Amino acid sequence: EEMLEYGSPHFLYLAAVRFVKQVKKGPFSEHSPYLNDISALDSWQRVASGLLRMYEGEVLAKLPVVQHLQFGTLLKWDSHFAD
């Protein structure tokens, strides 16, 4: 707890752990498995590469879907079927 108080203003990981501990109760490994697993890795290079792989899979590999897009003056639709 003392390390979290001292280091959280300077390190994003410690700030995240501190915040989670403030808002959630119970075993840390059960409610925050990713933050818990990061603490067991041997280098920040492995953390960065793992997070990048997750980002690529969860964000970049997904196809964007647009629903309920209104066309108007900013985004015009030129249709061959215009009346």
Short mmCIF file of C-alpha atoms in Angstrom, two decimals:
data_model
loop_
_atom_site.label_atom_id
_atom_site.label_comp_id
_atom_site.label_asym_id
_atom_site.label_seq_id
_atom_site.Cartn_x
_atom_site.Cartn_y
_atom_site.Cartn_z
CA GLU A 1 0.00 0.00 0.00
CA GLU A 2 2.84 2.37 0.80
CA MET A 3 4.43 1.72 -2.60
CA LEU A 4 1.14 2.49 -4.34
CA GLU A 5 0.79 5.77 -2.45
CA TYR A 6 4.33 6.83 -3.31
CA GLY A 7 4.57 5.55 -6.89
CA SER A 8 1.08 6.10 -8.31
CA PRO A 9 1.62 9.78 -9.21
CA HIS A 10 4.70 8.76 -11.22
CA PHE A 11 3.81 5.39 -12.78
CA LEU A 12 0.67 4.61 -14.78
CA TYR A 13 0.64 0.93 -13.80
CA LEU A 14 0.77 1.71 -10.08
CA ALA A 15 -1.95 4.34 -10.51
CA ALA A 16 -4.17 1.75 -12.21
CA VAL A 17 -3.59 -0.81 -9.46
CA ARG A 18 -4.27 1.81 -6.79
CA PHE A 19 -7.52 2.88 -8.44
CA VAL A 20 -8.75 -0.70 -8.83
CA LYS A 21 -7.95 -1.45 -5.20
CA GLN A 22 -9.95 1.61 -4.15
CA VAL A 23 -13.09 0.75 -6.11
CA LYS A 24 -13.16 -3.07 -5.96
CA LYS A 25 -13.15 -5.51 -3.09
CA GLY A 26 -11.98 -9.10 -2.99
CA PRO A 27 -8.90 -10.89 -4.30
CA PHE A 28 -7.03 -8.71 -6.79
CA SER A 29 -6.24 -11.65 -9.08
CA GLU A 30 -9.95 -12.44 -9.50
CA HIS A 31 -11.32 -9.02 -10.39
CA SER A 32 -8.28 -7.70 -12.31
CA PRO A 33 -6.50 -10.65 -13.94
CA TYR A 34 -4.69 -8.57 -16.59
CA LEU A 35 -3.18 -6.17 -14.08
CA ASN A 36 -2.25 -9.11 -11.88
CA ASP A 37 -0.59 -11.02 -14.75
CA ILE A 38 1.40 -7.96 -15.80
CA SER A 39 3.04 -7.86 -12.38
CA ALA A 40 4.42 -11.37 -12.91
CA LEU A 41 6.22 -10.60 -16.20
CA ASP A 42 9.97 -10.22 -16.19
CA SER A 43 10.27 -7.08 -18.34
CA TRP A 44 8.25 -4.10 -19.52
CA GLN A 45 9.17 -5.06 -23.09
CA ARG A 46 7.05 -8.20 -22.71
CA VAL A 47 4.21 -6.11 -21.27
CA ALA A 48 4.36 -3.68 -24.21
CA SER A 49 4.47 -6.43 -26.84
CA GLY A 50 1.56 -8.28 -25.21
CA LEU A 51 -0.57 -5.15 -24.99
CA LEU A 52 0.23 -4.33 -28.62
CA ARG A 53 -0.86 -7.83 -29.69
CA MET A 54 -4.10 -7.40 -27.75
CA TYR A 55 -4.70 -3.99 -29.37
CA GLU A 56 -4.07 -5.39 -32.84
CA GLY A 57 -6.48 -8.27 -32.25
CA GLU A 58 -9.24 -6.36 -30.49
CA VAL A 59 -9.14 -3.05 -32.39
CA LEU A 60 -7.18 -3.12 -35.64
CA ALA A 61 -8.32 -6.55 -36.82
CA LYS A 62 -12.00 -5.70 -36.48
CA LEU A 63 -14.00 -4.38 -39.40
CA PRO A 64 -15.74 -1.10 -38.69
CA VAL A 65 -19.52 -1.20 -38.70
CA VAL A 66 -21.56 1.96 -39.15
CA GLN A 67 -25.24 2.08 -38.32
CA HIS A 68 -27.71 4.92 -38.40
CA LEU A 69 -25.39 7.30 -40.23
CA GLN A 70 -27.23 10.41 -41.33
CA PHE A 71 -26.17 11.92 -44.61
CA GLY A 72 -26.52 15.66 -45.00
CA THR A 73 -24.47 18.72 -45.77
CA LEU A 74 -21.21 17.36 -44.31
CA LEU A 75 -21.44 13.90 -45.83
CA LYS A 76 -23.32 13.83 -49.11
CA TRP A 77 -24.65 10.76 -50.87
CA ASP A 78 -24.69 10.86 -54.66
CA SER A 79 -27.02 8.13 -55.78
CA HIS A 80 -27.78 6.90 -59.27
CA PHE A 81 -31.36 6.47 -58.12
CA ALA A 82 -31.94 10.11 -57.14
CA ASP A 83 -35.37 11.46 -58.07
#
